[in-house]
XYZ file of C-alpha atoms in Angstrom:
770
model
C -157.151 -19.645 -152.628
C -159.881 -19.390 -154.988
C -158.323 -22.726 -156.748
C -158.543 -24.552 -153.779
C -162.463 -24.793 -153.665
C -163.326 -24.592 -157.355
C -161.050 -27.025 -158.133
C -162.548 -30.356 -156.340
C -166.159 -28.898 -157.338
C -165.506 -29.183 -160.866
C -163.506 -32.285 -160.876
C -166.882 -33.942 -158.513
C -169.082 -32.501 -161.347
C -166.350 -33.711 -164.143
C -166.778 -37.479 -162.340
C -170.328 -37.738 -161.343
C -170.485 -37.022 -165.389
C -168.122 -39.963 -166.646
C -169.990 -42.378 -163.819
C -172.998 -41.362 -165.545
C -171.740 -42.110 -168.625
C -170.634 -45.790 -167.507
C -173.916 -46.597 -166.098
C -175.226 -45.740 -169.148
C -172.430 -48.489 -171.028
C -173.160 -50.919 -168.779
C -176.817 -50.763 -169.068
C -177.015 -54.048 -170.803
C -174.731 -55.976 -168.958
C -170.783 -55.441 -168.933
C -169.386 -54.236 -172.135
C -166.749 -57.096 -172.395
C -165.622 -59.255 -175.160
C -163.297 -62.779 -174.456
C -163.169 -62.836 -178.922
C -159.231 -62.920 -179.800
C -160.106 -61.777 -182.842
C -161.276 -58.260 -181.388
C -157.282 -57.912 -180.873
C -155.896 -58.796 -183.945
C -155.568 -56.694 -187.162
C -158.144 -56.857 -189.242
C -155.732 -57.281 -192.795
C -159.277 -58.438 -194.809
C -160.355 -56.470 -196.625
C -162.262 -59.284 -198.735
C -165.797 -59.539 -197.486
C -165.733 -63.376 -199.117
C -162.696 -64.055 -197.653
C -163.952 -63.359 -194.542
C -167.051 -64.653 -194.712
C -165.203 -68.007 -194.983
C -162.987 -67.468 -192.493
C -166.085 -67.547 -189.798
C -167.660 -70.447 -191.557
C -164.867 -72.754 -191.700
C -164.282 -71.007 -187.639
C -167.941 -71.609 -186.433
C -167.471 -75.533 -185.660
C -164.739 -74.798 -183.776
C -166.436 -72.265 -181.699
C -169.950 -74.037 -181.726
C -168.658 -77.415 -181.558
C -167.561 -79.880 -178.587
C -166.492 -83.144 -179.708
C -166.123 -85.759 -176.915
C -165.152 -89.366 -176.987
C -166.813 -91.629 -174.076
C -164.107 -94.486 -173.497
C -164.381 -97.279 -171.452
C -163.634 -101.159 -172.010
C -166.539 -102.747 -172.150
C -168.345 -101.355 -175.511
C -171.545 -101.620 -174.384
C -170.482 -99.641 -171.258
C -169.233 -96.561 -173.819
C -172.637 -96.856 -175.322
C -174.881 -96.502 -172.248
C -172.675 -93.610 -171.163
C -172.855 -91.539 -174.050
C -176.234 -92.081 -174.745
C -176.739 -91.293 -170.678
C -174.831 -87.833 -171.223
C -176.340 -86.970 -174.655
C -179.842 -86.964 -173.160
C -178.588 -84.759 -170.281
C -177.196 -82.429 -172.530
C -179.565 -82.019 -174.863
C -182.019 -81.346 -171.585
C -180.096 -78.787 -170.440
C -180.458 -76.494 -172.951
C -177.481 -74.837 -173.691
C -177.409 -76.894 -177.463
C -178.527 -76.668 -179.966
C -178.563 -80.019 -180.937
C -176.160 -83.396 -179.275
C -175.713 -86.462 -181.330
C -174.035 -89.902 -180.918
C -176.134 -91.969 -183.050
C -176.107 -91.461 -186.888
C -179.745 -91.511 -187.788
C -179.594 -91.911 -192.022
C -182.546 -91.748 -193.987
C -182.090 -95.137 -195.697
C -183.832 -94.613 -198.740
C -182.800 -90.925 -199.355
C -179.109 -92.308 -199.709
C -180.297 -94.816 -201.694
C -181.806 -91.957 -204.371
C -179.173 -90.023 -204.104
C -176.319 -92.678 -205.094
C -178.890 -93.478 -208.073
C -179.368 -90.498 -209.047
C -175.705 -89.559 -208.794
C -173.918 -92.657 -210.717
C -172.856 -89.906 -212.909
C -172.121 -86.871 -211.367
C -170.771 -88.670 -208.015
C -168.344 -91.329 -209.499
C -164.690 -90.390 -208.714
C -162.305 -89.998 -210.769
C -160.603 -92.406 -210.222
C -162.906 -94.890 -211.331
C -164.321 -92.594 -214.128
C -161.511 -92.560 -215.759
C -161.299 -96.322 -215.603
C -164.990 -96.159 -217.104
C -163.690 -94.524 -220.012
C -159.947 -95.632 -220.772
C -160.237 -98.990 -219.418
C -163.750 -100.899 -219.591
C -162.483 -104.147 -219.505
C -160.769 -103.947 -216.281
C -164.425 -102.036 -215.226
C -166.428 -105.073 -216.286
C -163.546 -107.448 -214.418
C -163.780 -105.497 -211.025
C -167.842 -105.801 -211.323
C -167.655 -109.809 -212.324
C -165.259 -110.302 -208.707
C -167.459 -107.699 -206.645
C -170.306 -110.040 -207.672
C -168.856 -112.960 -207.237
C -166.974 -112.306 -203.420
C -169.270 -111.828 -200.833
C -167.026 -109.886 -198.709
C -166.688 -106.698 -201.059
C -168.558 -104.481 -198.324
C -171.815 -103.102 -197.673
C -173.933 -101.933 -200.564
C -176.809 -98.872 -200.194
C -178.467 -100.185 -203.243
C -178.930 -103.787 -204.074
C -177.155 -105.220 -207.676
C -180.795 -105.841 -209.145
C -180.850 -101.543 -209.160
C -177.769 -100.951 -210.030
C -176.662 -103.740 -212.121
C -172.550 -102.085 -213.221
C -171.834 -101.172 -209.786
C -171.800 -97.294 -210.010
C -173.553 -96.624 -206.337
C -171.247 -99.147 -204.997
C -168.278 -97.655 -206.115
C -169.098 -94.093 -204.797
C -170.165 -95.279 -201.759
C -166.650 -96.824 -201.214
C -165.249 -93.409 -202.398
C -167.136 -91.423 -199.701
C -163.818 -89.640 -197.610
C -162.882 -91.671 -194.465
C -163.299 -90.248 -190.946
C -160.354 -92.102 -190.116
C -160.113 -94.475 -187.715
C -164.048 -94.197 -186.844
C -166.450 -96.673 -187.723
C -170.682 -97.147 -187.759
C -171.449 -99.304 -185.433
C -174.439 -101.133 -187.206
C -176.496 -102.283 -184.445
C -176.245 -98.933 -182.135
C -175.475 -96.620 -185.196
C -173.250 -94.908 -183.282
C -169.357 -94.043 -184.116
C -167.201 -95.553 -182.513
C -163.134 -95.884 -182.622
C -161.103 -99.016 -180.896
C -157.559 -97.455 -178.918
C -155.498 -98.035 -176.017
C -157.791 -101.354 -174.858
C -161.450 -99.122 -175.107
C -163.686 -98.657 -177.254
C -164.613 -94.532 -177.910
C -168.098 -93.767 -178.442
C -168.586 -90.002 -180.434
C -170.185 -87.571 -178.927
C -171.004 -84.122 -181.151
C -172.631 -81.418 -179.208
C -173.149 -77.777 -181.218
C -174.206 -74.748 -178.538
C -176.914 -72.196 -178.984
C -174.110 -69.653 -178.963
C -170.900 -69.697 -179.806
C -166.681 -69.424 -178.032
C -166.651 -65.506 -178.196
C -170.185 -65.470 -174.956
C -169.079 -64.209 -172.554
C -171.456 -66.850 -170.136
C -171.405 -69.933 -172.381
C -168.311 -71.448 -172.310
C -168.469 -71.275 -168.779
C -171.520 -73.296 -168.494
C -170.539 -75.814 -170.600
C -167.058 -76.300 -168.992
C -168.954 -76.284 -165.698
C -171.633 -79.027 -167.426
C -168.811 -81.342 -168.528
C -166.903 -81.268 -165.562
C -169.839 -82.946 -163.848
C -170.406 -85.595 -166.695
C -166.608 -86.143 -165.799
C -166.989 -87.033 -162.322
C -170.644 -89.541 -163.035
C -168.680 -91.063 -165.811
C -165.542 -91.448 -163.690
C -168.218 -93.381 -161.026
C -169.005 -95.821 -163.520
C -164.789 -95.864 -164.189
C -165.791 -94.431 -168.175
C -163.114 -92.033 -169.241
C -164.383 -88.620 -171.009
C -161.856 -86.588 -173.333
C -162.984 -83.620 -174.385
C -162.207 -80.695 -177.794
C -163.602 -77.611 -178.334
C -162.950 -73.789 -178.739
C -165.495 -73.086 -176.063
C -163.223 -75.146 -173.490
C -160.511 -72.725 -174.204
C -162.585 -69.660 -174.335
C -163.791 -70.840 -170.510
C -160.056 -72.031 -169.492
C -158.971 -67.801 -170.710
C -162.084 -65.942 -168.883
C -161.168 -68.493 -165.627
C -157.706 -67.134 -166.646
C -158.059 -63.609 -167.205
C -160.358 -63.335 -163.457
C -157.824 -65.206 -161.893
C -155.174 -62.634 -163.006
C -156.757 -59.315 -162.602
C -157.994 -60.455 -159.111
C -153.983 -61.271 -158.300
C -152.447 -58.583 -160.081
C -154.723 -56.058 -158.894
C -155.259 -57.149 -155.508
C -152.190 -58.213 -155.145
C -150.534 -54.615 -156.539
C -153.440 -52.819 -154.255
C -152.532 -54.464 -151.171
C -149.131 -53.663 -151.742
C -149.001 -50.555 -152.884
C -151.428 -49.765 -149.615
C -149.086 -51.397 -147.407
C -146.058 -49.483 -148.364
C -148.074 -46.096 -148.416
C -148.326 -47.191 -144.546
C -145.166 -48.344 -143.996
C -143.432 -44.702 -145.666
C -145.680 -42.303 -144.361
C -147.604 -43.499 -141.473
C -150.820 -42.275 -141.409
C -154.375 -44.268 -142.970
C -155.213 -40.942 -144.405
C -152.930 -41.429 -147.231
C -154.498 -43.941 -148.073
C -156.637 -41.853 -150.107
C -153.797 -41.392 -152.131
C -155.254 -44.713 -154.061
C -158.838 -42.253 -155.122
C -156.353 -41.337 -158.344
C -155.837 -45.374 -159.062
C -159.605 -45.746 -158.836
C -160.666 -42.477 -161.176
C -158.151 -43.876 -163.583
C -159.641 -47.006 -164.566
C -162.751 -45.363 -164.180
C -161.629 -43.596 -167.028
C -160.047 -45.586 -168.849
C -162.497 -48.511 -169.261
C -165.175 -46.123 -170.518
C -162.871 -44.410 -173.340
C -161.862 -47.621 -174.768
C -166.176 -48.638 -174.670
C -166.749 -44.846 -176.152
C -164.171 -45.300 -178.820
C -164.571 -49.716 -179.517
C -167.914 -50.338 -178.291
C -166.595 -53.454 -175.805
C -163.167 -53.666 -173.878
C -161.762 -57.084 -174.424
C -161.047 -58.870 -171.215
C -157.056 -58.746 -171.863
C -157.417 -55.036 -171.989
C -158.300 -55.822 -168.122
C -155.599 -58.024 -167.486
C -153.056 -55.278 -169.025
C -154.829 -52.362 -167.902
C -154.680 -54.018 -164.033
C -151.348 -52.661 -163.959
C -152.122 -49.341 -164.336
C -152.663 -48.962 -160.820
C -148.719 -48.957 -160.299
C -148.097 -45.981 -162.907
C -151.681 -44.218 -161.640
C -150.006 -44.235 -158.273
C -146.946 -42.340 -159.110
C -149.084 -38.393 -159.406
C -149.860 -38.009 -155.272
C -146.541 -39.723 -154.606
C -145.004 -36.804 -156.252
C -146.151 -34.415 -153.834
C -146.402 -36.726 -151.038
C -142.476 -37.576 -151.390
C -141.945 -34.091 -150.727
C -142.825 -34.375 -147.312
C -139.219 -36.027 -146.292
C -137.831 -32.014 -147.199
C -140.925 -29.743 -146.824
C -142.120 -29.148 -143.353
C -144.971 -28.291 -142.232
C -146.350 -30.538 -144.979
C -149.801 -29.182 -146.605
C -150.951 -30.488 -149.890
C -151.753 -27.553 -152.111
C -148.516 -26.271 -150.972
C -146.749 -29.294 -152.370
C -149.097 -29.772 -154.972
C -147.888 -26.521 -156.754
C -144.407 -27.599 -156.170
C -144.369 -30.665 -158.321
C -147.271 -29.550 -160.381
C -144.903 -28.446 -163.286
C -142.849 -31.972 -163.075
C -146.354 -33.585 -163.010
C -148.008 -32.100 -166.101
C -145.139 -32.856 -167.871
C -145.007 -36.763 -166.961
C -148.501 -36.679 -167.945
C -147.386 -35.617 -171.345
C -144.481 -37.473 -171.737
C -146.556 -40.858 -170.914
C -149.574 -39.686 -172.824
C -147.434 -39.154 -175.940
C -145.111 -42.479 -175.627
C -148.351 -44.579 -175.033
C -150.876 -42.991 -177.805
C -147.861 -43.736 -180.196
C -148.660 -46.705 -180.254
C -152.312 -46.382 -180.717
C -151.621 -45.964 -184.613
C -150.206 -49.473 -184.972
C -152.373 -51.241 -187.287
C -152.923 -53.745 -183.662
C -156.166 -53.701 -182.257
C -154.240 -55.333 -178.963
C -152.320 -52.172 -178.378
C -154.076 -49.572 -180.178
C -157.220 -50.924 -177.033
C -154.121 -51.282 -174.193
C -152.430 -47.475 -175.261
C -156.416 -45.329 -175.374
C -157.487 -47.748 -172.430
C -153.815 -46.236 -170.280
C -153.238 -43.064 -171.848
C -157.195 -41.938 -171.051
C -157.186 -43.515 -167.224
C -153.550 -40.995 -167.052
C -156.022 -37.940 -167.491
C -157.973 -39.684 -165.570
C -155.203 -40.066 -162.240
C -153.454 -36.850 -163.262
C -156.809 -34.935 -162.869
C -157.933 -36.539 -159.618
C -154.286 -35.882 -158.594
C -154.079 -32.628 -158.905
C -158.136 -31.165 -158.145
C -159.388 -33.815 -155.622
C -156.666 -35.233 -153.667
C -154.786 -32.386 -152.482
C -158.688 -30.832 -151.079
C -159.348 -34.937 -149.332
C -155.837 -33.935 -147.879
C -155.912 -30.738 -146.731
C -154.959 -30.201 -142.732
C -153.380 -33.486 -142.999
C -149.607 -33.395 -140.897
C -147.519 -35.622 -142.465
C -144.667 -36.669 -140.492
C -143.158 -39.996 -142.809
C -140.868 -42.510 -141.694
C -136.798 -41.397 -141.831
C -136.090 -44.960 -142.715
C -136.840 -44.457 -146.748
C -134.859 -41.621 -147.028
C -131.744 -43.327 -145.721
C -132.595 -46.080 -147.872
C -132.178 -43.168 -150.716
C -128.792 -41.780 -149.276
C -127.622 -45.213 -149.341
C -128.230 -45.834 -152.692
C -126.989 -42.519 -153.678
C -123.697 -43.204 -152.047
C -123.000 -46.306 -153.448
C -123.525 -44.711 -156.436
C -120.823 -41.999 -155.993
C -118.387 -44.196 -154.138
C -118.876 -46.524 -157.805
C -118.326 -42.533 -160.313
C -115.360 -42.426 -158.304
C -113.845 -46.036 -159.474
C -115.287 -45.883 -162.993
C -116.202 -42.614 -164.251
C -119.654 -42.218 -165.834
C -118.323 -42.826 -170.061
C -116.811 -46.148 -168.588
C -119.962 -47.365 -167.351
C -121.501 -46.707 -170.325
C -119.080 -49.050 -172.548
C -120.273 -52.021 -170.247
C -123.520 -50.778 -170.332
C -123.340 -50.992 -174.345
C -120.772 -54.236 -174.141
C -123.796 -55.519 -172.511
C -126.281 -54.635 -174.621
C -124.397 -55.956 -177.745
C -123.654 -59.218 -176.063
C -127.513 -59.739 -174.960
C -128.866 -58.504 -178.492
C -126.934 -61.048 -180.144
C -128.555 -63.822 -178.427
C -132.158 -62.574 -178.656
C -134.235 -64.401 -181.043
C -137.527 -63.207 -182.138
C -140.996 -64.792 -182.058
C -144.193 -64.303 -183.185
C -147.380 -66.587 -182.597
C -150.758 -65.733 -181.987
C -150.878 -69.191 -179.988
C -148.995 -67.116 -177.098
C -151.767 -65.105 -176.457
C -153.224 -68.665 -175.130
C -152.661 -70.185 -171.863
C -153.986 -73.346 -172.554
C -153.746 -75.648 -169.645
C -151.804 -79.108 -170.604
C -154.673 -81.374 -169.883
C -156.826 -79.444 -172.721
C -153.933 -79.570 -175.041
C -153.661 -83.810 -173.892
C -157.117 -84.122 -175.024
C -156.975 -82.116 -178.107
C -154.174 -84.554 -179.257
C -155.479 -87.639 -177.924
C -158.445 -87.329 -179.687
C -156.932 -86.727 -182.737
C -155.140 -89.571 -182.643
C -157.585 -91.912 -181.870
C -159.683 -90.770 -184.341
C -157.670 -89.719 -186.984
C -159.236 -86.102 -187.724
C -157.129 -83.244 -187.238
C -159.006 -80.638 -188.728
C -156.151 -77.038 -189.572
C -157.094 -73.802 -190.182
C -155.687 -73.426 -193.259
C -158.287 -73.607 -196.110
C -158.215 -72.543 -199.585
C -160.913 -70.642 -201.293
C -161.281 -70.953 -204.868
C -163.405 -68.333 -207.213
C -165.020 -68.779 -211.102
C -167.321 -67.811 -212.990
C -169.370 -70.332 -213.020
C -170.182 -73.601 -211.627
C -168.772 -75.640 -214.106
C -165.223 -73.336 -213.992
C -165.420 -73.578 -209.870
C -165.573 -77.837 -210.225
C -162.380 -77.093 -212.873
C -160.434 -75.110 -210.676
C -160.679 -77.232 -207.636
C -159.985 -80.519 -210.095
C -156.603 -78.549 -210.730
C -155.997 -77.674 -207.048
C -156.968 -81.602 -206.094
C -154.124 -83.248 -208.245
C -151.707 -81.008 -206.627
C -153.178 -81.248 -202.901
C -152.842 -85.025 -204.293
C -149.345 -85.611 -204.408
C -149.306 -83.743 -201.029
C -151.332 -86.862 -199.472
C -148.727 -89.732 -200.881
C -145.502 -87.820 -199.370
C -147.817 -87.986 -195.487
C -147.397 -84.103 -196.024
C -151.034 -83.818 -195.455
C -153.714 -86.350 -194.756
C -156.300 -85.588 -196.525
C -158.822 -82.563 -197.826
C -162.484 -82.177 -198.798
C -163.633 -80.583 -201.869
C -166.767 -80.065 -204.258
C -165.145 -81.851 -207.139
C -165.211 -85.516 -204.716
C -168.392 -84.659 -204.815
C -170.267 -83.748 -207.638
C -168.125 -83.671 -211.364
C -168.380 -81.422 -214.546
C -170.926 -80.938 -216.642
C -168.560 -81.919 -219.026
C -167.079 -84.968 -216.922
C -170.439 -86.405 -216.424
C -170.922 -86.319 -220.687
C -167.843 -88.304 -220.884
C -169.265 -90.883 -218.756
C -172.201 -91.314 -220.835
C -169.796 -91.251 -224.189
C -167.970 -93.841 -222.494
C -171.077 -96.100 -221.699
C -172.391 -96.452 -224.904
C -168.714 -98.777 -225.623
C -170.162 -101.264 -222.935
C -172.587 -103.621 -224.772
C -169.198 -104.810 -226.574
C -167.963 -105.518 -223.628
C -170.699 -106.908 -220.667
C -170.363 -110.723 -222.186
C -169.180 -111.344 -218.846
C -172.113 -109.812 -217.115
C -174.461 -111.446 -219.561
C -172.433 -115.334 -218.575
C -173.517 -114.471 -214.871
C -176.713 -114.892 -215.445
C -177.465 -110.695 -215.927
C -180.537 -110.508 -219.039
C -179.045 -108.354 -221.388
C -182.611 -106.234 -221.518
C -181.905 -105.690 -217.667
C -178.401 -103.685 -218.386
C -179.534 -101.929 -221.661
C -181.886 -100.591 -219.424
C -179.579 -99.230 -217.093
C -177.648 -97.815 -219.502
C -180.391 -96.095 -220.740
C -181.299 -94.690 -217.689
C -177.701 -93.541 -216.481
C -177.885 -91.915 -219.969
C -181.392 -90.094 -219.390
C -179.739 -88.900 -215.991
C -179.789 -84.967 -215.844
C -176.522 -82.982 -215.565
C -176.068 -82.369 -211.765
C -174.774 -79.212 -210.838
C -173.518 -78.265 -206.799
C -176.885 -77.624 -206.053
C -178.463 -80.636 -206.517
C -175.464 -82.741 -205.125
C -175.407 -81.090 -201.996
C -179.029 -80.687 -201.575
C -179.035 -85.354 -200.558
C -177.965 -86.361 -196.948
C -174.533 -87.957 -198.481
C -173.513 -84.428 -199.238
C -172.854 -83.265 -195.264
C -169.286 -83.532 -195.190
C -169.380 -80.910 -198.248
C -172.057 -78.845 -197.256
C -169.843 -76.388 -195.115
C -167.804 -75.725 -197.793
C -170.246 -73.935 -200.385
C -170.353 -70.090 -200.351
C -173.214 -70.175 -203.565
C -173.385 -67.012 -205.365
C -171.402 -64.001 -204.759
C -170.391 -61.081 -206.775
C -171.391 -62.482 -210.440
C -169.279 -65.611 -209.363
C -169.122 -68.873 -207.530
C -166.757 -69.858 -204.398
C -166.206 -73.016 -202.368
C -163.673 -73.641 -199.959
C -161.419 -76.876 -199.545
C -160.324 -78.174 -195.839
C -157.429 -79.824 -194.961
C -156.684 -82.259 -192.310
C -153.348 -83.256 -190.805
C -151.541 -80.300 -192.300
C -147.911 -80.918 -191.559
C -145.672 -78.570 -193.050
C -147.709 -74.929 -194.270
C -145.478 -73.662 -196.222
C -146.112 -76.437 -198.514
C -149.645 -74.436 -199.507
C -148.590 -71.814 -200.721
C -146.709 -73.192 -203.569
C -150.118 -75.368 -204.380
C -151.745 -72.166 -204.841
C -149.283 -70.886 -207.300
C -150.213 -70.319 -211.373
C -154.176 -71.532 -210.338
C -156.306 -68.951 -211.102
C -159.158 -68.283 -208.607
C -157.267 -70.398 -205.845
C -156.328 -68.612 -202.920
C -154.675 -70.138 -199.669
C -156.707 -68.799 -196.404
C -153.973 -68.755 -193.898
C -155.140 -66.360 -190.870
C -153.026 -67.668 -188.107
C -149.532 -67.188 -190.977
C -150.606 -63.810 -192.471
C -150.948 -62.557 -187.922
C -148.127 -63.776 -187.674
C -146.331 -61.531 -190.113
C -148.634 -59.009 -188.917
C -146.938 -59.419 -185.765
C -143.558 -59.379 -187.063
C -144.602 -56.173 -189.277
C -146.089 -54.569 -185.708
C -142.781 -55.357 -184.093
C -140.708 -52.738 -186.324
C -143.849 -49.765 -186.926
C -144.354 -49.618 -183.280
C -140.379 -49.089 -182.334
C -140.780 -46.763 -185.342
C -143.583 -45.111 -184.181
C -141.291 -44.795 -180.279
C -138.851 -43.145 -181.828
C -141.207 -41.149 -183.167
C -142.927 -39.997 -180.174
C -139.230 -39.719 -178.483
C -138.743 -36.799 -180.962
C -142.068 -35.415 -179.643
C -140.932 -35.576 -176.267
C -137.613 -33.778 -176.797
C -139.464 -30.874 -178.324
C -141.963 -30.646 -175.117
C -138.874 -30.618 -173.076
C -136.816 -28.467 -174.857
C -138.590 -25.629 -172.994
C -137.635 -26.170 -169.216
C -135.336 -28.018 -169.878
C -132.470 -27.256 -172.674
C -132.152 -29.149 -175.660
C -128.765 -31.197 -173.561
C -131.669 -31.565 -170.452
C -134.234 -32.569 -172.884
C -132.007 -35.351 -174.712
C -130.474 -36.619 -171.511
C -134.295 -37.446 -169.867
C -135.119 -39.310 -172.987
C -131.802 -41.234 -173.702
C -131.783 -43.198 -170.046
C -134.990 -44.334 -170.706
C -134.123 -45.758 -174.498
C -130.858 -47.411 -172.947
C -132.944 -48.777 -170.191
C -135.069 -50.058 -172.708
C -131.737 -51.274 -174.715
C -130.727 -53.252 -171.708
C -133.946 -54.848 -171.105
C -133.554 -56.036 -174.447
C -130.380 -57.077 -174.413
C -131.241 -58.848 -170.514
C -134.286 -61.096 -172.501
C -131.662 -61.854 -174.635
C -128.881 -63.096 -171.634
C -132.148 -65.166 -170.286
C -132.837 -66.753 -173.292
C -136.452 -65.635 -172.935
C -137.987 -64.372 -176.600
C -138.791 -60.924 -178.236
C -142.062 -60.993 -178.861
C -144.370 -58.118 -179.692
C -145.575 -58.002 -176.233
C -142.347 -57.713 -175.107
C -141.539 -54.971 -176.860
C -144.754 -53.083 -176.254
C -143.382 -54.132 -172.396
C -139.990 -52.044 -172.988
C -141.676 -49.424 -175.877
C -144.222 -48.819 -172.079
C -140.976 -48.690 -169.802
C -139.256 -45.649 -171.764
C -142.819 -43.700 -171.418
C -142.662 -45.053 -167.749
C -139.292 -44.035 -166.678
C -139.477 -40.524 -168.607
C -141.205 -39.410 -165.734
C -138.283 -40.751 -163.457
C -135.918 -38.606 -165.602
C -137.469 -35.414 -165.014
C -137.813 -36.487 -160.959
C -134.302 -36.802 -161.018
C -133.587 -33.847 -163.382
C -136.135 -31.503 -160.952
C -134.663 -32.671 -157.699
C -136.970 -30.778 -156.001
C -135.870 -30.976 -152.047
C -132.789 -31.807 -152.913
C -130.984 -35.512 -154.894
C -132.358 -37.775 -151.978
C -135.416 -36.927 -151.748
C -136.366 -37.359 -155.395
C -134.315 -40.631 -155.464
C -136.754 -41.675 -152.892
C -139.387 -40.573 -155.185
C -138.356 -42.191 -157.847
C -138.015 -45.619 -155.789
C -141.274 -45.516 -154.264
C -142.907 -45.271 -157.815
C -140.888 -47.991 -159.203
C -141.979 -49.865 -156.476
C -145.238 -49.182 -156.991
C -145.476 -49.602 -160.527
C -143.268 -53.085 -160.338
C -146.160 -54.323 -157.906
C -148.413 -53.993 -160.668
C -146.054 -54.875 -163.516
C -143.850 -57.609 -161.724
C -146.705 -59.642 -161.254
C -147.750 -60.282 -164.459
C -144.314 -62.059 -165.533
C -146.064 -65.463 -163.531
C -148.571 -65.123 -165.798
C -149.718 -68.367 -167.043
C -150.604 -66.339 -170.704
C -147.182 -66.201 -172.509
C -148.321 -62.910 -173.946
C -149.104 -61.415 -170.802
C -146.182 -62.846 -169.057
C -143.751 -61.551 -171.801
C -145.594 -58.060 -171.257
C -144.777 -58.372 -167.486
C -140.975 -59.182 -167.285
C -139.868 -56.947 -169.992
C -141.469 -54.332 -167.781
C -140.019 -55.818 -165.000
C -136.350 -55.414 -166.408
C -137.233 -52.191 -167.915
C -137.929 -50.670 -164.437
C -134.683 -51.715 -162.691
C -132.624 -50.364 -165.425
C -134.764 -47.073 -165.445
C -133.899 -47.055 -161.567
C -130.373 -47.388 -161.673
C -129.856 -45.205 -164.525
C -132.540 -42.371 -163.474
C -129.692 -40.315 -161.292
C -127.957 -39.513 -164.575
C -130.636 -37.499 -165.171
C -129.785 -34.909 -162.975
C -127.244 -32.116 -163.720
C -124.159 -33.911 -163.688
C -120.933 -32.901 -161.166
C -117.694 -32.871 -162.109
C -117.354 -36.194 -160.523
C -119.155 -37.864 -163.283
């Protein structure tokens, strides 16, 4: 026939065009992304909030915190210096710091210039309300040589304001400055731990940098262990490196394992080497899926590749549709077998694409990207199976092994025996009772951390660093907006009062806010007014021998200090911890952040922002987890809508009753799978729901195959069995993934496929015995 000549040629032209497009897309390297945030909803329409998030996340994605520990402090210092020098020379890091190289003159100058603006709220309140106590404490400090090291001498600051500012600076947990070396050191577990910080040139979402940093760290660990030194490291870079390595491993064994299993199954069943060409549609499908993803999204996430590798088992179903007819159609020829199965094969493609693309309309980029990859991949596999593969198999005399057919006949016999004892209605009641019991025990769990399969070592080291240093950053923070800097500081002060209560209740370890660094112009003026009353009270200072002229000159000097604003306060070296928090002028006003440390209960934070104008809690993880739950509902609704469309599509070839039966069986299979998760004690997650919704798209194919019964019930069941096994070889392997989201997905699909195969025979025209 003419179609047997021009179809392969047209498809080859299309294939060359797609390959050319793929080459153009990869011209600058692999368009892959490891950024987890590419897969989550962009539910942050506010550009300022997005900029604040990026500012807060940047240290996590670019910095590595390392503790170098040894029982001998000098040995730890020596190793830290050695590693710091090597890392800086590696070219991977913008800056490696293990000592503080403080500019002491600049520090003294900032303290002297900021004596009005940088005074803490507690000290300011005492100076204003209890000046006698303020003078008494200063006298005691001058008498006591153990009050602490002061950067400014008493002769330059008789009232001791710089010392109070210095002592009110936020404490960095258990880390202390070693005066001799300039290093930050914490003592714990019988060791001295030297703090080393490294800031990379790129970020954790670079496809190469995290792996290079992880390799360098491993080499440093081996170097340190030879000298008995222990290294503890924490960084988003290490999680990214682990994620990339894990994705690579899982793509290899999921794709490789499925490929080997399917090829072996084809050989055992059909006993011809040439039948391995049935894998060509799989390769074409992966190509089409990847090209479509990059064309629509500009890149493809590595997780899409991991889950997309499971498409192998679905794409190979198309050639299996007509290869399986070789058990009843003899002599078997490729083009006649294709024409016989083409209507059912086309319906399978249409229903599968409807099922996949319904999920593309969810507000979740992860589902959208995977749905587009899968739908485009199935179209490519279908076109290859219809247009090219029959030409490649032309002239093949296919005489399959008989044992698969005997297996199918045995399974049908078991089903007939069962139906003689229990009619279909009774089995349906039992299935519904099973579902009810499982659903009663099912719990939903939505947490973005399910996407990260972090190895125990990384988690343990991060926890050890938090315990040793006392430094426990959180992902939540407050965004504060105002019309002016004064209003901003006032709003932050109001928030600080509430956060202080959480600190006192041990619900929060601490926080950083700009009002801790600089007070409002009004508060600075109150300090000036308070200084005027000191001459009447400073007799105890005069009794110590301090000249009255010196005290008067200092008060005059303080009165003449300019009113400092946020920009001036941030210019000095003392402001380093706060510099990240200032967002500056935005939209006709100003904005800044308040960072948090050691949060025990995130739910308490939302209460703190109530009734505070301009104060907003930014809790990306909490918001995303809520979106996960909402997406579950919208995905289920879209899936039901797709089922309605599938019913409408199937009414013409199968009638209303047949269409309803074909769609009802996959829905029942998904319900049984959902119940099985409950019985197994597994939670329902967004990805396990996605797996179940995917099952309904796949198992419609099985129901159509059993409804048509081309070649007889046994041959159709055998085709269904081969399709189910090949699909399970792909998806089932995902169940043992170390990434919880991927594992949940694989488990739910594996369960769904089993139930889909068991229920598929009921799609056939029912005999009176049933």
